[in-house]
Short mmCIF file of C-alpha atoms in Angstrom, two decimals:
data_model
loop_
_atom_site.label_atom_id
_atom_site.label_comp_id
_atom_site.label_asym_id
_atom_site.label_seq_id
_atom_site.Cartn_x
_atom_site.Cartn_y
_atom_site.Cartn_z
CA MET A 164 89.65 136.83 106.70
CA GLU A 165 87.40 139.53 108.13
CA LYS A 166 88.71 139.15 111.69
CA LEU A 167 92.32 139.16 110.51
CA PHE A 168 92.24 141.91 107.86
CA LYS A 169 88.99 143.88 108.55
CA ILE A 170 88.27 143.87 104.81
CA LYS A 171 84.63 145.02 104.96
CA GLU A 172 85.43 147.60 107.61
CA ARG A 173 87.86 149.26 105.19
CA GLY A 174 85.38 149.16 102.33
CA SER A 175 87.04 146.41 100.29
CA THR A 176 86.42 142.82 99.20
CA VAL A 177 88.53 139.67 99.10
CA GLY A 178 88.53 139.73 95.29
CA THR A 179 89.69 143.34 95.21
CA GLU A 180 92.46 142.66 97.71
CA ILE A 181 93.72 139.65 95.72
CA MET A 182 93.74 141.64 92.48
CA ALA A 183 95.55 144.50 94.23
CA GLY A 184 98.18 142.04 95.46
CA VAL A 185 98.74 140.78 91.92
CA VAL A 186 99.04 144.34 90.62
CA THR A 187 101.50 145.24 93.38
CA PHE A 188 103.67 142.24 92.56
CA MET A 189 103.61 142.92 88.83
CA THR A 190 104.68 146.53 89.28
CA MET A 191 107.64 145.68 91.54
CA ALA A 192 108.74 142.32 90.09
CA TYR A 193 111.48 144.15 88.19
CA ILE A 194 113.50 144.13 91.44
CA LEU A 195 114.04 140.40 90.89
CA ALA A 196 116.10 141.32 87.84
CA VAL A 197 117.58 144.60 89.06
CA ASN A 198 118.79 143.60 92.54
CA PRO A 199 120.94 140.62 91.43
CA ASP A 200 122.40 142.84 88.72
CA ILE A 201 123.39 145.56 91.21
CA LEU A 202 124.62 143.33 94.04
CA SER A 203 126.64 141.14 91.66
CA GLY A 204 128.88 144.22 91.39
CA SER A 205 130.03 143.44 94.93
CA GLY A 206 131.04 139.89 93.95
CA MET A 207 127.85 138.13 95.06
CA ASP A 208 126.39 135.27 93.02
CA LYS A 209 123.43 136.40 90.89
CA ASP A 210 121.35 133.25 91.38
CA ALA A 211 121.87 133.37 95.13
CA VAL A 212 120.89 137.04 95.31
CA MET A 213 117.79 136.38 93.20
CA LEU A 214 116.62 133.60 95.55
CA ALA A 215 117.46 135.68 98.61
CA THR A 216 115.52 138.61 97.17
CA CYS A 217 112.44 136.41 96.57
CA LEU A 218 112.54 134.94 100.08
CA ALA A 219 113.26 138.25 101.81
CA SER A 220 110.38 139.83 99.88
CA PHE A 221 108.14 136.96 101.00
CA VAL A 222 109.11 137.38 104.66
CA GLY A 223 108.88 141.18 104.64
CA SER A 224 105.56 141.37 102.81
CA MET A 225 103.99 138.69 105.00
CA CYS A 226 105.12 140.58 108.12
CA MET A 227 103.67 143.82 106.77
CA GLY A 228 100.36 142.16 105.89
CA LEU A 229 99.92 140.17 109.08
CA MET A 230 101.48 142.54 111.63
CA ALA A 231 100.52 145.98 110.30
CA ASN A 232 97.52 145.06 108.11
CA LEU A 233 98.72 147.53 105.49
CA PRO A 234 98.70 146.93 101.70
CA PHE A 235 102.43 147.54 101.30
CA ALA A 236 104.84 144.96 99.86
CA LEU A 237 108.55 144.85 100.67
CA SER A 238 111.66 143.87 98.75
CA ALA A 239 115.32 144.82 98.46
CA GLY A 240 115.35 148.60 98.53
CA MET A 241 116.56 150.61 95.57
CA GLY A 242 119.23 153.11 96.53
CA VAL A 243 120.50 151.25 99.57
CA ASN A 244 121.48 148.28 97.35
CA ALA A 245 123.54 150.72 95.30
CA PHE A 246 125.13 152.03 98.51
CA PHE A 247 125.86 148.40 99.48
CA ALA A 248 127.51 147.45 96.18
CA PHE A 249 129.11 150.66 94.94
CA THR A 250 130.06 152.44 98.17
CA VAL A 251 130.67 149.88 100.94
CA CYS A 252 131.99 147.07 98.72
CA GLY A 253 133.26 149.29 95.91
CA THR A 254 134.70 152.59 97.14
CA MET A 255 135.36 151.42 100.72
CA GLY A 256 136.55 147.98 99.57
CA TYR A 257 134.87 145.79 102.19
CA PRO A 258 133.87 142.17 101.41
CA TRP A 259 130.16 141.65 100.80
CA GLN A 260 129.99 139.33 103.82
CA VAL A 261 130.95 142.25 106.05
CA ALA A 262 128.35 144.45 104.38
CA LEU A 263 125.68 141.79 104.98
CA PHE A 264 126.62 141.52 108.66
CA ALA A 265 126.42 145.29 108.97
CA VAL A 266 122.90 145.13 107.49
CA PHE A 267 121.98 142.37 109.95
CA VAL A 268 123.26 144.33 112.96
CA GLU A 269 121.56 147.57 111.99
CA GLY A 270 118.37 145.61 111.35
CA MET A 271 118.47 144.30 114.91
CA ILE A 272 119.12 147.83 116.17
CA PHE A 273 116.12 148.99 114.16
CA ILE A 274 113.95 146.42 115.91
CA MET A 275 114.98 147.85 119.27
CA LEU A 276 114.51 151.44 118.09
CA THR A 277 111.05 150.58 116.79
CA LEU A 278 109.99 148.89 120.01
CA THR A 279 111.07 152.00 121.92
CA ASN A 280 109.12 154.29 119.53
CA ILE A 281 112.26 156.17 118.43
CA ARG A 282 111.81 155.41 114.72
CA GLU A 283 108.14 156.36 114.92
CA ALA A 284 109.11 159.67 116.54
CA ILE A 285 111.65 160.34 113.78
CA PHE A 286 109.03 159.55 111.15
CA ASN A 287 106.52 161.93 112.70
CA CYS A 288 108.91 164.83 113.41
CA ILE A 289 109.92 165.37 109.78
CA PRO A 290 107.81 168.19 108.27
CA MET A 291 105.45 167.35 105.41
CA SER A 292 107.41 169.38 102.86
CA LEU A 293 110.54 167.35 103.51
CA LYS A 294 108.55 164.11 103.40
CA GLN A 295 107.34 165.02 99.92
CA SER A 296 110.83 166.05 98.82
CA VAL A 297 112.31 162.73 99.98
CA SER A 298 110.03 160.88 97.57
CA VAL A 299 110.99 163.24 94.73
CA GLY A 300 114.71 163.00 95.47
CA ILE A 301 114.64 159.20 95.58
CA GLY A 302 112.92 159.28 92.20
CA LEU A 303 115.72 161.37 90.66
CA PHE A 304 118.38 159.18 92.30
CA ILE A 305 116.86 155.97 90.92
CA ALA A 306 116.43 157.55 87.49
CA PHE A 307 120.10 158.53 87.47
CA ILE A 308 121.10 154.94 88.20
CA GLY A 309 118.89 153.84 85.31
CA LEU A 310 120.52 156.36 82.97
CA GLN A 311 123.92 154.94 83.88
CA ASN A 312 122.87 151.30 83.53
CA SER A 313 121.38 151.98 80.10
CA ASN A 314 124.62 153.64 78.91
CA LEU A 315 122.62 156.76 78.05
CA VAL A 316 124.82 158.64 80.51
CA VAL A 317 128.57 158.10 80.22
CA LYS A 318 131.62 159.52 81.94
CA SER A 319 133.12 162.80 80.80
CA ASP A 320 136.47 164.30 81.79
CA SER A 321 135.23 167.85 81.26
CA THR A 322 131.64 167.74 82.59
CA LEU A 323 131.71 164.56 84.75
CA VAL A 324 128.77 163.10 82.80
CA ASP A 325 127.69 163.23 79.16
CA MET A 326 125.24 161.60 76.74
CA VAL A 327 126.32 158.50 74.82
CA ASP A 328 127.47 159.09 71.25
CA PHE A 329 124.47 157.97 69.17
CA SER A 330 126.36 158.65 65.91
CA ASP A 331 128.03 155.29 66.39
CA ALA A 332 124.67 153.50 66.69
CA LEU A 333 126.00 150.14 65.53
CA TYR A 334 128.39 150.02 68.46
CA THR A 335 127.13 147.77 71.27
CA LYS A 336 126.99 150.56 73.86
CA GLY A 337 124.91 152.70 71.48
CA ILE A 338 122.56 149.79 70.79
CA CYS A 339 121.98 149.32 74.54
CA ALA A 340 121.13 153.01 74.90
CA VAL A 341 118.71 152.96 71.96
CA LEU A 342 116.94 149.83 73.24
CA ALA A 343 116.62 151.37 76.71
CA VAL A 344 114.95 154.45 75.22
CA LEU A 345 112.49 152.23 73.32
CA GLY A 346 111.73 150.28 76.49
CA LEU A 347 111.15 153.48 78.45
CA LEU A 348 108.74 154.80 75.81
CA LEU A 349 106.81 151.51 75.85
CA ILE A 350 106.48 151.58 79.64
CA ALA A 351 105.26 155.17 79.51
CA ILE A 352 102.66 154.40 76.83
CA LEU A 353 101.38 151.31 78.64
CA HIS A 354 101.21 153.22 81.92
CA VAL A 355 99.16 155.99 80.31
CA LYS A 356 96.82 153.30 78.98
CA LYS A 357 96.61 151.91 82.55
CA VAL A 358 98.02 148.49 81.62
CA HIS A 359 98.92 146.65 84.84
CA GLY A 360 102.45 145.30 84.86
CA SER A 361 103.63 147.89 82.33
CA ILE A 362 107.08 148.04 83.91
CA LEU A 363 107.55 144.28 83.73
CA VAL A 364 106.32 144.23 80.12
CA GLY A 365 108.82 146.97 79.25
CA ILE A 366 111.70 145.01 80.76
CA PHE A 367 110.95 141.86 78.78
CA PHE A 368 110.25 143.83 75.58
CA THR A 369 113.64 145.57 75.81
CA TRP A 370 115.37 142.27 76.52
CA LEU A 371 113.73 140.56 73.54
CA LEU A 372 114.76 143.42 71.25
CA GLY A 373 118.30 142.99 72.54
CA ILE A 374 118.26 139.27 71.75
CA GLY A 375 117.11 140.14 68.23
CA CYS A 376 119.97 142.62 67.85
CA GLU A 377 122.45 139.98 69.00
CA LEU A 378 121.11 137.45 66.49
CA LEU A 379 121.39 140.08 63.72
CA GLY A 380 124.93 140.96 64.76
CA PHE A 381 124.30 144.53 65.97
CA TYR A 382 124.91 143.63 69.59
CA LYS A 383 128.26 141.90 69.99
CA PRO A 384 128.97 140.16 73.32
CA ASP A 385 132.26 141.25 74.87
CA ALA A 386 132.77 139.94 78.38
CA ASP A 387 135.86 142.10 78.95
CA ALA A 388 133.83 145.24 78.22
CA GLY A 389 130.90 144.03 80.34
CA PHE A 390 128.61 143.04 77.47
CA TYR A 391 127.45 139.44 77.85
CA THR A 392 125.27 137.30 75.64
CA LEU A 393 121.60 138.18 75.96
CA ILE A 394 120.33 134.71 75.07
CA PRO A 395 119.33 132.88 78.27
CA SER A 396 120.15 129.28 78.98
CA PHE A 397 116.89 127.64 80.07
CA ARG A 398 117.43 125.54 83.16
CA MET A 399 115.82 124.60 86.43
CA THR A 400 116.34 126.85 89.42
CA ASP A 401 119.42 125.81 91.37
CA PHE A 402 118.15 126.24 94.90
CA SER A 403 121.51 125.13 96.25
CA ALA A 404 122.89 128.46 95.01
CA LEU A 405 121.28 130.10 98.03
CA GLY A 406 123.98 128.43 100.12
CA LYS A 407 126.49 130.86 98.62
CA THR A 408 124.91 133.72 100.55
CA PHE A 409 122.71 132.16 103.27
CA GLY A 410 124.25 132.76 106.69
CA GLN A 411 127.39 134.26 105.14
CA CYS A 412 126.82 137.43 107.13
CA PHE A 413 128.13 135.47 110.12
CA ASN A 414 131.10 134.02 108.21
CA ILE A 415 133.46 136.98 108.42
CA ASP A 416 136.98 137.63 109.64
CA PHE A 417 137.53 140.90 111.47
CA SER A 418 141.31 140.50 111.49
CA GLY A 419 141.74 142.37 108.22
CA ILE A 420 139.03 144.92 108.96
CA GLY A 421 139.10 145.87 112.60
CA ILE A 422 136.17 146.35 114.93
CA PHE A 423 136.35 150.16 114.70
CA ASN A 424 136.21 150.10 110.90
CA PHE A 425 133.26 147.71 111.04
CA ILE A 426 131.44 150.01 113.45
CA VAL A 427 131.99 152.86 110.99
CA VAL A 428 130.48 150.75 108.18
CA MET A 429 127.57 149.65 110.39
CA LEU A 430 126.84 153.23 111.48
CA SER A 431 126.97 154.31 107.84
CA PHE A 432 124.37 151.66 107.04
CA LEU A 433 122.41 152.74 110.09
CA PHE A 434 122.18 156.32 108.87
CA VAL A 435 121.51 155.36 105.25
CA ASP A 436 118.97 152.68 106.09
CA THR A 437 117.17 154.69 108.78
CA PHE A 438 116.38 157.51 106.42
CA ASP A 439 116.09 155.37 103.29
CA THR A 440 113.43 153.30 105.07
CA ILE A 441 111.60 156.28 106.53
CA GLY A 442 111.92 158.13 103.23
CA THR A 443 110.56 155.23 101.21
CA LEU A 444 107.71 154.61 103.65
CA ILE A 445 106.90 158.31 103.48
CA GLY A 446 106.99 158.15 99.71
CA VAL A 447 104.71 155.11 99.55
CA SER A 448 102.22 156.48 102.07
CA SER A 449 102.20 159.89 100.45
CA LYS A 450 101.78 158.48 96.96
CA ALA A 451 98.91 156.31 98.21
CA ASN A 452 97.36 159.24 100.14
CA MET A 453 97.48 157.30 103.40
CA LEU A 454 99.02 160.04 105.57
CA ASP A 455 96.67 161.99 107.81
CA GLU A 456 96.44 165.78 107.90
CA LYS A 457 99.47 165.94 110.21
CA GLY A 458 101.56 163.80 107.87
CA ARG A 459 101.37 160.73 110.11
CA LEU A 460 100.70 157.15 109.04
CA PRO A 461 98.19 155.26 111.22
CA GLY A 462 99.75 151.96 112.30
CA VAL A 463 103.28 153.11 111.47
CA LYS A 464 104.89 151.27 114.43
CA PRO A 465 104.06 147.68 113.31
CA ALA A 466 104.93 148.75 109.75
CA LEU A 467 108.38 149.88 110.89
CA LEU A 468 108.77 146.69 112.93
CA ALA A 469 107.92 144.55 109.88
CA ASP A 470 110.48 146.54 107.91
CA ALA A 471 113.16 145.97 110.57
CA ILE A 472 112.49 142.24 110.78
CA ALA A 473 112.67 141.99 106.99
CA THR A 474 116.02 143.80 106.98
CA SER A 475 117.71 141.37 109.37
CA SER A 476 116.18 138.25 107.83
CA GLY A 477 117.12 139.50 104.36
CA ALA A 478 120.74 139.91 105.47
CA VAL A 479 120.80 136.31 106.70
CA LEU A 480 119.35 135.13 103.39
CA GLY A 481 121.84 137.19 101.38
CA THR A 482 120.48 140.53 100.20
CA SER A 483 120.77 144.18 101.11
CA THR A 484 118.17 146.07 103.12
CA THR A 485 114.58 144.96 102.57
CA THR A 486 112.17 147.87 102.65
CA THR A 487 108.71 149.08 101.67
CA PHE A 488 108.31 149.69 97.92
CA VAL A 489 106.76 152.81 96.43
CA GLU A 490 105.16 150.59 93.77
CA SER A 491 102.81 149.39 96.48
CA ALA A 492 100.85 152.52 95.62
CA ALA A 493 99.79 150.73 92.41
CA GLY A 494 98.05 148.08 94.51
CA VAL A 495 96.39 150.77 96.59
CA GLY A 496 95.24 152.38 93.36
CA ALA A 497 93.73 149.04 92.36
CA GLY A 498 91.65 149.06 95.56
CA GLY A 499 93.95 147.39 98.08
CA ARG A 500 93.22 148.62 101.59
CA THR A 501 94.32 145.77 103.91
CA GLY A 502 97.21 143.47 104.64
CA LEU A 503 95.72 140.79 102.39
CA THR A 504 97.15 142.72 99.44
CA ALA A 505 100.65 142.38 100.91
CA VAL A 506 100.10 138.69 101.70
CA VAL A 507 99.11 137.95 98.09
CA ALA A 508 102.21 139.75 96.83
CA ALA A 509 104.31 137.76 99.31
CA VAL A 510 103.02 134.44 97.98
CA LEU A 511 103.79 135.52 94.40
CA PHE A 512 107.35 136.38 95.41
CA LEU A 513 107.72 132.89 96.86
CA ILE A 514 106.47 131.31 93.63
CA SER A 515 108.97 133.44 91.69
CA THR A 516 111.85 131.40 93.07
CA LEU A 517 111.01 128.91 90.30
CA LEU A 518 111.77 131.60 87.69
CA ALA A 519 115.20 132.58 89.01
CA PRO A 520 117.16 131.63 85.83
CA ILE A 521 115.02 133.94 83.72
CA PHE A 522 115.23 137.00 85.96
CA THR A 523 119.00 136.71 86.53
CA ALA A 524 119.65 136.60 82.77
CA ILE A 525 118.03 139.99 82.12
CA PRO A 526 120.71 142.60 81.21
CA SER A 527 121.15 145.98 82.90
CA PHE A 528 119.99 148.01 79.90
CA ALA A 529 116.66 146.13 79.98
CA THR A 530 116.01 146.94 83.64
CA ALA A 531 117.19 150.56 83.24
CA PRO A 532 113.86 151.76 81.75
CA ALA A 533 112.10 150.43 84.86
CA LEU A 534 114.37 152.50 87.10
CA MET A 535 113.86 155.64 85.04
CA PHE A 536 110.08 155.27 85.03
CA VAL A 537 109.84 154.47 88.73
CA GLY A 538 111.78 157.70 89.15
CA PHE A 539 108.95 159.52 87.37
CA LEU A 540 106.31 157.91 89.61
CA MET A 541 108.12 159.18 92.68
CA PHE A 542 109.02 162.56 91.16
CA SER A 543 105.33 163.36 90.66
CA ASN A 544 105.08 164.16 94.38
CA ILE A 545 106.82 167.47 93.67
CA SER A 546 103.39 168.90 92.84
CA LYS A 547 102.49 168.60 96.54
CA ILE A 548 105.27 170.95 97.63
CA LYS A 549 104.26 174.62 97.89
CA PHE A 550 106.84 176.92 96.27
CA ASP A 551 105.05 180.25 96.79
CA ASP A 552 106.60 183.13 98.74
CA ASP A 553 104.68 182.27 101.92
CA ASN A 554 106.29 178.84 102.12
CA LEU A 555 109.92 179.52 101.18
CA THR A 556 111.29 178.21 104.49
CA GLU A 557 109.62 174.90 103.60
CA ALA A 558 110.33 174.89 99.87
CA ILE A 559 114.05 175.78 99.92
CA PRO A 560 115.11 172.89 102.22
CA ALA A 561 112.89 170.60 100.12
CA TYR A 562 114.74 171.75 97.00
CA PHE A 563 118.14 171.16 98.65
CA CYS A 564 117.01 167.66 99.66
CA ILE A 565 115.82 166.80 96.13
CA VAL A 566 118.97 168.04 94.38
CA ALA A 567 121.39 166.48 96.87
CA MET A 568 120.21 162.87 96.46
CA PRO A 569 121.25 162.32 92.83
CA MET A 570 124.18 164.77 92.95
CA PHE A 571 125.71 163.21 96.07
CA TYR A 572 124.60 159.73 94.97
CA SER A 573 123.02 159.12 98.37
CA ILE A 574 119.48 159.15 99.74
CA ALA A 575 120.72 159.58 103.29
CA ASP A 576 122.86 162.60 102.36
CA GLY A 577 119.86 164.15 100.66
CA ILE A 578 117.77 163.81 103.81
CA ALA A 579 120.67 165.12 105.90
CA VAL A 580 120.97 168.23 103.72
CA GLY A 581 117.21 168.75 103.92
CA VAL A 582 117.05 168.41 107.71
CA ILE A 583 120.11 170.60 108.39
CA SER A 584 118.99 173.35 106.00
CA TYR A 585 115.40 173.24 107.35
CA VAL A 586 116.59 173.81 110.90
CA ALA A 587 119.14 176.47 109.90
CA ILE A 588 116.82 178.49 107.64
CA ASN A 589 113.82 178.46 109.97
CA LEU A 590 115.99 179.22 113.00
CA ALA A 591 117.72 182.15 111.25
CA THR A 592 114.43 183.63 110.00
CA GLY A 593 112.80 183.57 113.43
CA LYS A 594 110.45 180.68 112.73
CA PHE A 595 111.98 178.42 115.37
CA LYS A 596 108.58 177.71 116.95
CA LYS A 597 107.59 175.53 113.98
CA ILE A 598 110.67 173.31 114.38
CA ASN A 599 110.03 170.02 116.17
CA PRO A 600 112.61 169.64 118.99
CA LEU A 601 113.66 166.25 117.60
CA MET A 602 114.66 168.00 114.35
CA TYR A 603 117.44 169.81 116.28
CA VAL A 604 118.70 166.42 117.46
CA LEU A 605 118.61 164.98 113.93
CA ALA A 606 120.43 167.98 112.49
CA GLY A 607 123.11 167.68 115.16
CA LEU A 608 123.54 163.95 114.55
CA PHE A 609 123.88 164.52 110.81
CA ILE A 610 126.56 167.14 111.37
CA LEU A 611 128.43 164.81 113.76
CA ASN A 612 128.12 162.05 111.19
CA TYR A 613 129.89 164.18 108.58
CA VAL A 614 132.59 165.29 111.01
CA PHE A 615 133.48 161.88 112.45
CA LEU A 616 132.21 159.19 110.02
#
């Protein structure tokens, strides 16, 4: 243990690392309910996605623990799974098998980019203010998804979005919104009281309240309207369901798509995943105070390599991009300082395959409070951004980055806006010496991406 993880050298103990791994798993286990719910929107089987998520989380977290010796756990990334389901498979209309293959290809490209230090250079060239804003923006983006899934936010012809009509509280949509609010309040209270696993408790509490409402007749299942029964059917995990997604990324027909169109999709994933991954890793490291004074993460190269390997293996298993989770900061807060924390979380994800029927039965309005509260955890990094007059050339691009993510419904677009505006503002105000040369390249690539892709 000591030779592999250097536990004593980092001022920790085996017991502390194990407990930190349990805490990390408990705070991010909601993804086992959320990811199948999101990806099922692309036509994928919920049970298959759940199993793929467990196995991809196991592989990614084990790689992070053993290769990078960092206490970060990995699972299907929030934000990029929404891009997968709602943009690539929804707006663009591509089959989910094509989207999975695109994830696999860009994962392999990431491995090569990591081995050549390009991803590490990108990570290090982004200024600290933008790194903090990425975490904040992702938080708002995830919270917005939660507001939609809870039915608290509904469509509006005049203002694009509006609040649900609570006056009709007995209507099923209103009940879902009310229950989501109660679940969010519970999570917040438990978190303040420092109860580990508060997010998971909130999910199950909201779900149980929903079952009670269904039994009392307030919640009325209507499959056509997207409201299904909340009462789970207890059964053994059907491991054969994994066959519905395993290896399907290689079972595609380009005849109806075209190689050029696929390259466009793959490059879109490449841009989204590159900066989603870097942004999330920045957010986790920043939240856990693991960045040095220059904003760099010691051991970032093996961490990025573990992330890339997890992405490709996750695509083969049947899930969207696997990435480092910001909730890993909870494990760090519990004392986790080595890769043993990640290994423990990995083992727990593997055991969770036995609970697949339970997690896949959890409704969207029950997982929505988790998304909204995780948004708060990430939003708290805004306090680290300096908004005084002496730092306006840092603060303004950070603000643009934060606002763009939820408004454009894209993490990658948020980072693009932040990078382009940072270069433009500092260049125009004569502060070009502070701009890393690689930032000019990134800004140019982002502009080309908008023009041609």
